[in-house]
Short mmCIF file of N, CA and C and ligand atoms in Angstrom, two decimals:
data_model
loop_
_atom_site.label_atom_id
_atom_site.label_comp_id
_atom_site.label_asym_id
_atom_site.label_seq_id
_atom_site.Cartn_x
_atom_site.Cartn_y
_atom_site.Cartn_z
N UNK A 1 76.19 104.72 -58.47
CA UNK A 1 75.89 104.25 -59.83
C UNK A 1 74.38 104.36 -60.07
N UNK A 2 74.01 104.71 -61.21
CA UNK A 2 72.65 105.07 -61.47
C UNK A 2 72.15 103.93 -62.18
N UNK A 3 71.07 103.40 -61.59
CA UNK A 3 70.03 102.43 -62.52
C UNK A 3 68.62 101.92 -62.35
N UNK A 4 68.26 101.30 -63.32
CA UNK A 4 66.43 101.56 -63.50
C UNK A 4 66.03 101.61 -62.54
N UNK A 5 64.82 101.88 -62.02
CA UNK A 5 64.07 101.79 -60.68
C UNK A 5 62.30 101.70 -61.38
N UNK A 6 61.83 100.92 -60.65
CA UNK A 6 60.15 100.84 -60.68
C UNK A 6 59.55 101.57 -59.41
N UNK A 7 59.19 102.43 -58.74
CA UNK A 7 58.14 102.97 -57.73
C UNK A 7 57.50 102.06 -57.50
N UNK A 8 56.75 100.72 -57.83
CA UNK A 8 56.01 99.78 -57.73
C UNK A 8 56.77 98.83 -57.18
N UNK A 9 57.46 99.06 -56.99
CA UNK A 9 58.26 97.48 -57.21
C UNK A 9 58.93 97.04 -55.73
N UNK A 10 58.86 95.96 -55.09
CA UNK A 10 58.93 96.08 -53.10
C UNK A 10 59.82 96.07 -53.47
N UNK A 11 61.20 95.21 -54.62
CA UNK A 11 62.49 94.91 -54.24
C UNK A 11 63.32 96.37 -54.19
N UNK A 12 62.55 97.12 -55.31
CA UNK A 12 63.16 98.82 -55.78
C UNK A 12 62.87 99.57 -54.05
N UNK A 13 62.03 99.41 -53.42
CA UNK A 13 61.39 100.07 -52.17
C UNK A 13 62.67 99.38 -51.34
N UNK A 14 62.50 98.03 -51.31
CA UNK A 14 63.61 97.97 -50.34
C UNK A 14 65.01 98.42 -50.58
N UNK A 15 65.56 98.00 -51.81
CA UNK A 15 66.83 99.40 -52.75
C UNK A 15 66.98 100.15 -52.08
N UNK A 16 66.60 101.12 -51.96
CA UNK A 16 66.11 102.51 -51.56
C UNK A 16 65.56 102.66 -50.07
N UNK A 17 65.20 101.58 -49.59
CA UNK A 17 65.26 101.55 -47.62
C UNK A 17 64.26 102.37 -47.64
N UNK A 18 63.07 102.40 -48.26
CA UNK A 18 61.25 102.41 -48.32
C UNK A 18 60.78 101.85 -47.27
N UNK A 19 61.07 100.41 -47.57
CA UNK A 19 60.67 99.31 -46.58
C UNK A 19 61.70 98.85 -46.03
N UNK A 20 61.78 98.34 -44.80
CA UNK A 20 62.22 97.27 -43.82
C UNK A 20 62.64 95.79 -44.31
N UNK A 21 64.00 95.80 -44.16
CA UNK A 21 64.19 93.97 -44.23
C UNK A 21 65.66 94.19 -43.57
N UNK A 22 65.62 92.80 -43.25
CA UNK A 22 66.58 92.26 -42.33
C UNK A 22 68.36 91.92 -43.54
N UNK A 23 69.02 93.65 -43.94
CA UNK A 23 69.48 94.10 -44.63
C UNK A 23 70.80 92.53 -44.55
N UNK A 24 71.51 91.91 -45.41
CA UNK A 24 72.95 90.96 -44.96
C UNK A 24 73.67 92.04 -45.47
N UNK A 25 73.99 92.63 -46.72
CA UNK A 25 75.36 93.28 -47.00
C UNK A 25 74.37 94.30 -48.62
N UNK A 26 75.39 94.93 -48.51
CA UNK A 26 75.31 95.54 -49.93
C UNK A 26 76.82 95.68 -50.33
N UNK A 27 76.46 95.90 -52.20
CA UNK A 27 78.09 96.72 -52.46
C UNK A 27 76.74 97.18 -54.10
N UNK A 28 78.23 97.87 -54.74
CA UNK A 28 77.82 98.88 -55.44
C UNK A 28 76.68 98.59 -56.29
N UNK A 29 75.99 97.58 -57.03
CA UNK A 29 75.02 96.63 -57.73
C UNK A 29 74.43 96.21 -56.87
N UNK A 30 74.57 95.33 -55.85
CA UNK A 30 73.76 94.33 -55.05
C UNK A 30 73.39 94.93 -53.75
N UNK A 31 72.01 94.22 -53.59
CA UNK A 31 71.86 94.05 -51.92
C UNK A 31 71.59 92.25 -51.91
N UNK A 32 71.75 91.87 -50.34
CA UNK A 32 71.07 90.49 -49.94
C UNK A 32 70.30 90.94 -48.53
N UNK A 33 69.52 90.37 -48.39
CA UNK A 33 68.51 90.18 -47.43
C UNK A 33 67.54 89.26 -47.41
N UNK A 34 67.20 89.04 -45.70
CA UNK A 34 66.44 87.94 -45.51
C UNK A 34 65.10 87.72 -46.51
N UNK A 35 64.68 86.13 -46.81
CA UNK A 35 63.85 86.10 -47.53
C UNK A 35 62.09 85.97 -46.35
N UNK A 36 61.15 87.25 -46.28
CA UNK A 36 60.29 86.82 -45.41
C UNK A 36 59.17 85.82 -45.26
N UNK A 37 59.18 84.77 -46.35
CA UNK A 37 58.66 83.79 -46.35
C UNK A 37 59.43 82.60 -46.48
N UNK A 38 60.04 82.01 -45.45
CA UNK A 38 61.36 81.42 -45.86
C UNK A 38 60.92 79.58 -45.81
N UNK A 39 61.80 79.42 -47.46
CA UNK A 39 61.05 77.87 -47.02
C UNK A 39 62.10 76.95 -45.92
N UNK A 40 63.33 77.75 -45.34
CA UNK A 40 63.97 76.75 -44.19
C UNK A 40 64.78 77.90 -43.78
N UNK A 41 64.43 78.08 -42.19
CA UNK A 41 65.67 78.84 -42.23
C UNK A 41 66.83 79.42 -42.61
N UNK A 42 67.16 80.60 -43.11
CA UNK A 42 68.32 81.34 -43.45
C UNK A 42 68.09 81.33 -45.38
N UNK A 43 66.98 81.38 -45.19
CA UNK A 43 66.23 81.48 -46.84
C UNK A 43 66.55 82.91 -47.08
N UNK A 44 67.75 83.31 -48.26
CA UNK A 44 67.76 84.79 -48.19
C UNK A 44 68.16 85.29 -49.95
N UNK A 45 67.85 86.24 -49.95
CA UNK A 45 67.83 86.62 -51.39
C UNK A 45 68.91 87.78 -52.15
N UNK A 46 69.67 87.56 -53.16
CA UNK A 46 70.31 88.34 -53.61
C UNK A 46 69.72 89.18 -54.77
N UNK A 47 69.61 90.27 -54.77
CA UNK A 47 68.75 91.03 -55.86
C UNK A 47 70.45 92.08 -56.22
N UNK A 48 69.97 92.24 -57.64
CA UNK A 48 70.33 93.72 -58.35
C UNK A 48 69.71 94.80 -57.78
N UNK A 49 70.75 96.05 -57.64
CA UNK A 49 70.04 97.20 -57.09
C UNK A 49 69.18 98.03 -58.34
N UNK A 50 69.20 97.50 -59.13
CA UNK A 50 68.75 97.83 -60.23
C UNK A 50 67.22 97.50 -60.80
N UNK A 51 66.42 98.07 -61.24
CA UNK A 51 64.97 96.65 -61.38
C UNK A 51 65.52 96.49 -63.25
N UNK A 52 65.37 95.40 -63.60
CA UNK A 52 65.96 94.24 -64.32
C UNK A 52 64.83 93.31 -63.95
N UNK A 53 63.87 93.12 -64.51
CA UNK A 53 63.33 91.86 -64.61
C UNK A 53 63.64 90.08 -64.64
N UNK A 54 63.95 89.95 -65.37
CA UNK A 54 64.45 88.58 -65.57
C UNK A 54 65.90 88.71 -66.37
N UNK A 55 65.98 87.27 -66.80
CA UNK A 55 67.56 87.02 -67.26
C UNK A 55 68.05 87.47 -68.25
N UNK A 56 67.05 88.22 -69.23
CA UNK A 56 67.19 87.86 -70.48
C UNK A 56 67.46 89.52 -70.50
N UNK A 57 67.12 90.15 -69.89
CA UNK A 57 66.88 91.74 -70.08
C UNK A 57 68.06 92.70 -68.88
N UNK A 58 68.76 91.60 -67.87
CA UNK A 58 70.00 92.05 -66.80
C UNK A 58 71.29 92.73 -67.62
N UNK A 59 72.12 93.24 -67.75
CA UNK A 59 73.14 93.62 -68.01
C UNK A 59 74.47 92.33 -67.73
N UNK A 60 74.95 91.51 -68.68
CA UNK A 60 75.63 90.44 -67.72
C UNK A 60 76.51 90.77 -66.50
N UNK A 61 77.14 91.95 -66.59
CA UNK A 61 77.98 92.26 -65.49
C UNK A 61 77.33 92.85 -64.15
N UNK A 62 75.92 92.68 -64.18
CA UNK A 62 75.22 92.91 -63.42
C UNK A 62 74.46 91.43 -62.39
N UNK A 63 74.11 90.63 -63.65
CA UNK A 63 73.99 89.12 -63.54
C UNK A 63 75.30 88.48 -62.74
N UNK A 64 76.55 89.17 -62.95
CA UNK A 64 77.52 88.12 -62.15
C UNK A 64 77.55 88.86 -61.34
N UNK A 65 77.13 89.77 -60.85
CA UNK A 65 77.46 91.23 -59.32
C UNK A 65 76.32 90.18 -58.82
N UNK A 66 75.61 89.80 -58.93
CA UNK A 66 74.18 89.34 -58.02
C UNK A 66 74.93 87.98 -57.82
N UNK A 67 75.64 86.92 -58.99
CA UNK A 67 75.72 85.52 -58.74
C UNK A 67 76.62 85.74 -57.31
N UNK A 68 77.55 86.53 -57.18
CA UNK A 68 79.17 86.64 -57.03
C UNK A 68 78.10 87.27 -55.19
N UNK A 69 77.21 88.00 -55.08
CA UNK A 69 76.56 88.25 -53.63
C UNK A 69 75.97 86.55 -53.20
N UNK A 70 75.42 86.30 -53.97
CA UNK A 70 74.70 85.06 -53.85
C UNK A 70 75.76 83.90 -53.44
N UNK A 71 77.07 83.83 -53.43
CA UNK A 71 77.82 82.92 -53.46
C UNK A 71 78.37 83.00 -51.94
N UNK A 72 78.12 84.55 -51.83
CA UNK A 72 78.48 85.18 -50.34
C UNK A 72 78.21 84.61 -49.62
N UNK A 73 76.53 84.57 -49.64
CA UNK A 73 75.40 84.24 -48.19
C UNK A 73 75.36 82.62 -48.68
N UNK A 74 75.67 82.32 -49.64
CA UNK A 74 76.08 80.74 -49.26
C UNK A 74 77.58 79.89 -48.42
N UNK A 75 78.01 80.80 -48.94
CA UNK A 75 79.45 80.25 -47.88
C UNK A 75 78.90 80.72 -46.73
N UNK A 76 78.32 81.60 -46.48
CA UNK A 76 78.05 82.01 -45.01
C UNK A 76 77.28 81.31 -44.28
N UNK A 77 76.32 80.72 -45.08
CA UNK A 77 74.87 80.15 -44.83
C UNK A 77 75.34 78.41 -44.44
N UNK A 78 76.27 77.79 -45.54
CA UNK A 78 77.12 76.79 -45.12
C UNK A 78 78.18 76.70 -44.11
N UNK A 79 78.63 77.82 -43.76
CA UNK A 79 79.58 77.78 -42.33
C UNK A 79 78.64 77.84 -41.47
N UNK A 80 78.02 79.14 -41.25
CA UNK A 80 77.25 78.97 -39.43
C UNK A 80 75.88 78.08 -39.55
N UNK A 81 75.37 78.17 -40.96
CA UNK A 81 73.96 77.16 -40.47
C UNK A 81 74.14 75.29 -40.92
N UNK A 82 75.11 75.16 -41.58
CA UNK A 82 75.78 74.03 -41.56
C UNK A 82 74.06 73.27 -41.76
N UNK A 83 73.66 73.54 -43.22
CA UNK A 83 72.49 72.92 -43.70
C UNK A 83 72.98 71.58 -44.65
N UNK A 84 72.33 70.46 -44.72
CA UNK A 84 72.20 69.92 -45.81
C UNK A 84 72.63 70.34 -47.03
N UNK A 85 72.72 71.27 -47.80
CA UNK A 85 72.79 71.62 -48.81
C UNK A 85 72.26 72.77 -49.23
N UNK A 86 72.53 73.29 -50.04
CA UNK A 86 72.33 74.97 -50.76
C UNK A 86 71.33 74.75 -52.00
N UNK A 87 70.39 75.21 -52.29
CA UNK A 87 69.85 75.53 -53.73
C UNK A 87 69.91 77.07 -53.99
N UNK A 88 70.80 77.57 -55.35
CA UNK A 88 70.47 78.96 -55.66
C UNK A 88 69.48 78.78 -56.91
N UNK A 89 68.97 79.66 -56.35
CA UNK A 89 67.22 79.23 -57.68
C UNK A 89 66.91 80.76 -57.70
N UNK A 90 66.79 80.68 -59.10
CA UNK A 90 66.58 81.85 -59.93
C UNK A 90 65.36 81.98 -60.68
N UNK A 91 64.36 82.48 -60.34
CA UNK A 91 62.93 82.27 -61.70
C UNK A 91 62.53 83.53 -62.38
N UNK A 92 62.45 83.20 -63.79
CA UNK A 92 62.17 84.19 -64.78
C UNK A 92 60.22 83.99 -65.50
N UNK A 93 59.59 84.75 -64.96
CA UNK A 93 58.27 84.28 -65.44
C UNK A 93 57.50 83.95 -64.59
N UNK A 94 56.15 83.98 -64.62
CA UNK A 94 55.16 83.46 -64.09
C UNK A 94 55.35 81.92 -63.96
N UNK A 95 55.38 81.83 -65.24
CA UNK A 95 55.55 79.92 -65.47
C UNK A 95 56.87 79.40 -64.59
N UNK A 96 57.91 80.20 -64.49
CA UNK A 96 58.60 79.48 -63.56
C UNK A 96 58.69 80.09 -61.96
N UNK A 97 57.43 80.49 -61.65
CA UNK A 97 56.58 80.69 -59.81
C UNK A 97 58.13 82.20 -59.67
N UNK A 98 57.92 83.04 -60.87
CA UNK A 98 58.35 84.75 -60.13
C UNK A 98 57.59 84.78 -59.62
N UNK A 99 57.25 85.70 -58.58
CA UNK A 99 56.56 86.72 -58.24
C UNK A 99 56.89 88.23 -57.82
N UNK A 100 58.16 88.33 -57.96
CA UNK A 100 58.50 89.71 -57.56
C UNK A 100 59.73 89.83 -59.43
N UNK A 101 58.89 90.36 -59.87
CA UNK A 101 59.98 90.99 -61.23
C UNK A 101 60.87 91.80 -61.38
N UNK A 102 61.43 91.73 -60.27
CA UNK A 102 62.77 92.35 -60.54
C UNK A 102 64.21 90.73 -59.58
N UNK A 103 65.13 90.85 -60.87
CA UNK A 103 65.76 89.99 -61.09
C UNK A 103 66.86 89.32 -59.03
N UNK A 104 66.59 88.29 -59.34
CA UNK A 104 67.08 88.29 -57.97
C UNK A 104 67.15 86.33 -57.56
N UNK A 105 68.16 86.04 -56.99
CA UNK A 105 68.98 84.72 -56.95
C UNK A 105 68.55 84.13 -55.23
N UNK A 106 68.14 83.80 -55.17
CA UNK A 106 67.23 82.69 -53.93
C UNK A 106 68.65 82.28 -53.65
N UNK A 107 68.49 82.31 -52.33
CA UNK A 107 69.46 81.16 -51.11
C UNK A 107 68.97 80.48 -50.62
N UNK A 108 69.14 79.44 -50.72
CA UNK A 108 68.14 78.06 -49.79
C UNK A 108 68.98 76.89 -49.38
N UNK A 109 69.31 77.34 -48.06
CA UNK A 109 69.49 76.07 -47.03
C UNK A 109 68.34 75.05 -47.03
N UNK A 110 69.05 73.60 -47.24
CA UNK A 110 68.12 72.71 -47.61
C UNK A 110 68.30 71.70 -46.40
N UNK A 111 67.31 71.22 -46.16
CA UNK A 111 67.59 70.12 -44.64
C UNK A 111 66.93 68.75 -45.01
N UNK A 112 67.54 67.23 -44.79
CA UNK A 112 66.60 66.40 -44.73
C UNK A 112 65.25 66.61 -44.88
N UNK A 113 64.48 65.87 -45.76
CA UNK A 113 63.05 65.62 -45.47
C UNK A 113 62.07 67.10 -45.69
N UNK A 114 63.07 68.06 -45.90
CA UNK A 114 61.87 69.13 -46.27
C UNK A 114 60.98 69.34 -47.38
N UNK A 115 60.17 69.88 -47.36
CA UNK A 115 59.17 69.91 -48.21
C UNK A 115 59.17 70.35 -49.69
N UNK A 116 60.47 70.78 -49.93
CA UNK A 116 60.80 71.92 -51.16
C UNK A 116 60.64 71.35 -52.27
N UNK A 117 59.79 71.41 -53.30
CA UNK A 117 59.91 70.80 -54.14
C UNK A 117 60.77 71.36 -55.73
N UNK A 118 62.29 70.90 -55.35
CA UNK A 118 62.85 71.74 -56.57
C UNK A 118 63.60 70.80 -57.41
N UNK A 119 63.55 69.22 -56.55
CA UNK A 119 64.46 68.53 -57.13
C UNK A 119 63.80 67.08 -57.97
N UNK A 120 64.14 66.28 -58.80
CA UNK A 120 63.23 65.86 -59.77
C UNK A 120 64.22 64.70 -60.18
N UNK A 121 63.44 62.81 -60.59
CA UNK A 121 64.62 62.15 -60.65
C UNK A 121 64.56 62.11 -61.90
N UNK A 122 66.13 62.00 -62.78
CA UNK A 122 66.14 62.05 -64.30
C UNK A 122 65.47 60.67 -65.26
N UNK A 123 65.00 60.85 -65.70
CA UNK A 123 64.10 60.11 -67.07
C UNK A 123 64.74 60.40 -68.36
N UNK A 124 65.64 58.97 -68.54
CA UNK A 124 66.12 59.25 -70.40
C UNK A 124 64.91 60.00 -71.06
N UNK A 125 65.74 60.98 -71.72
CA UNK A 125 64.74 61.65 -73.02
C UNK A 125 64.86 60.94 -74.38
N UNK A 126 64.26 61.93 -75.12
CA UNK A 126 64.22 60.71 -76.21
C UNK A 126 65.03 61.73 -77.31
N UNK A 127 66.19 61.02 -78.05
CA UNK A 127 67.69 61.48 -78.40
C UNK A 127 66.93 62.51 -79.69
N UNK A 128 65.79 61.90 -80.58
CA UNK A 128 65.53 62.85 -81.69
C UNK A 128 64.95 64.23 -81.22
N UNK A 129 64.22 63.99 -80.48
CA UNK A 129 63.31 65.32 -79.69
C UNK A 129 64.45 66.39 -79.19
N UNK A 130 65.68 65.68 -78.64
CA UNK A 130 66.49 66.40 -77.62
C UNK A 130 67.47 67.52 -78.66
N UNK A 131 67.35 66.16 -79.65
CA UNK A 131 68.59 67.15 -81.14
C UNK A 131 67.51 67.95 -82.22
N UNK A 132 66.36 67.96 -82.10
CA UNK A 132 65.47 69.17 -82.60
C UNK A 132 65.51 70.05 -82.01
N UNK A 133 65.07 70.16 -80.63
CA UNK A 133 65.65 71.26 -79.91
C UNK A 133 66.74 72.26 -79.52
N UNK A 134 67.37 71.21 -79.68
CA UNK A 134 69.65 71.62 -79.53
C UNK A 134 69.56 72.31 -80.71
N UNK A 135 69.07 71.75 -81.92
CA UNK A 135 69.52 72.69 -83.26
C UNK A 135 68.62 74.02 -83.10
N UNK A 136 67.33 74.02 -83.01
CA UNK A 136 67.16 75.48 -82.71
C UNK A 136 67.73 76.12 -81.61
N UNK A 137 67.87 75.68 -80.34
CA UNK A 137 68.84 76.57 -79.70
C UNK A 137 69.89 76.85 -79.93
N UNK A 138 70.56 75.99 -80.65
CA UNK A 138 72.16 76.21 -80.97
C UNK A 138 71.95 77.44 -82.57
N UNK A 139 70.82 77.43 -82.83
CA UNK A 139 70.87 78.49 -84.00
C UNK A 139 70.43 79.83 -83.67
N UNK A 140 69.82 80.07 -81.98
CA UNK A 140 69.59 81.20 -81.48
C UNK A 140 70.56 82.11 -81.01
N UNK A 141 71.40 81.07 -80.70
CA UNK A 141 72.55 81.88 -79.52
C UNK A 141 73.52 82.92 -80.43
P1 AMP B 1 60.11 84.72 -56.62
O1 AMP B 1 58.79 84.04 -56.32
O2 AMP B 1 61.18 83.83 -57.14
O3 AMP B 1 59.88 85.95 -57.46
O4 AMP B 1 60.65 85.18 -55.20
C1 AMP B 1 60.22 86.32 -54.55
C2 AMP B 1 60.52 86.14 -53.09
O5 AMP B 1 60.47 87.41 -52.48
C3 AMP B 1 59.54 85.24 -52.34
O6 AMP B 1 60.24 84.14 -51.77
C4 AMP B 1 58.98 86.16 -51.26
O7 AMP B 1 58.82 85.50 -50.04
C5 AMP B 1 60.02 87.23 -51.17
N1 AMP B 1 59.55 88.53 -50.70
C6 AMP B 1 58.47 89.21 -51.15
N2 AMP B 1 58.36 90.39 -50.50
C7 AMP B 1 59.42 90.44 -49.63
C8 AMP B 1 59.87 91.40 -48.68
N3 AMP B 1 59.21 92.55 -48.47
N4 AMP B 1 60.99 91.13 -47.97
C9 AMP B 1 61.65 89.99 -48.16
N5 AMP B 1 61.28 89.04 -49.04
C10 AMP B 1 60.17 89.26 -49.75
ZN1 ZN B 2 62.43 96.61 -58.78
#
């Protein structure tokens, strides 16, 4: 199957077996492989074989080929590494800490007491602010 590619781009290099990584599986859309800065062991990443930037610009049937890998190396990641818990974390943007722009779904085995900071305790919002917002989003979609 043919799709975009960047020359620049490490995730497109690794695509294409440019570079070296510690390969988990491919199929026809996806690869997963280890993540090399891992915030807990068995930190691993599902990318599109495709470069796709963020969420907004993926093909959806491309978006669920990556969720549907990503779901993989979590059952997997929950049988043999038998972590605390899973985060799949996805970031679109600078503002939400991308750094590699091409589209791709984080695996994260989570353990007691680690350092990760992804989780946050809820604070009532305030109901008028929340339904200004809802109405413009609900008038985007
Ligand atoms: P993000 O910051 O959400 O864009 O995630 C990009 C991730 O890619 C980071 O966690 C990096 O550690 C990881 N990464 C960057 N280069 C490589 C590479 N060559 N092989 C494996 N993972 C990488
Ligand atoms: Zn790419």
């Amino acid at each position: 199957m043919s799709h975009p590619t960047d020359p620049s781009c490490i995730f497109c290099k690794i695509v294409a077996g440019q570079v070296p990584s510690f390969k988990l599986m491919e199929d026809e859309a996806t690869v997963a492989f280890m993540d090399i800065n891992p915030v807990n062991p068995g930190h691993a990443l599902a990318v599109a074989k495709g470069h796709w930037p963020t969420v907004d610009v993926v093909p959806p049937e491309v978006l669920a080929a990556v969720a549907k890998t990503a779901q993989r190396i979590a059952k997997a990641a929950m049988k043999e590494l038998k972590p605390a818990g899973v985060n799949l974390v996805q970031a679109n943007g600078e503002g939400a800490g991308q750094s590699v722009p091409h589209l791709h779904i984080h695996i994260m085995p989570r353990r007691p007491g680690d350092d990760v900071s992804l989780n946050w305790e809820p604070k009532p919002g305030d109901m008028a602010g929340i339904k200004a917002v809802y109405e413009k989003l609900k008038a985007a979609l």
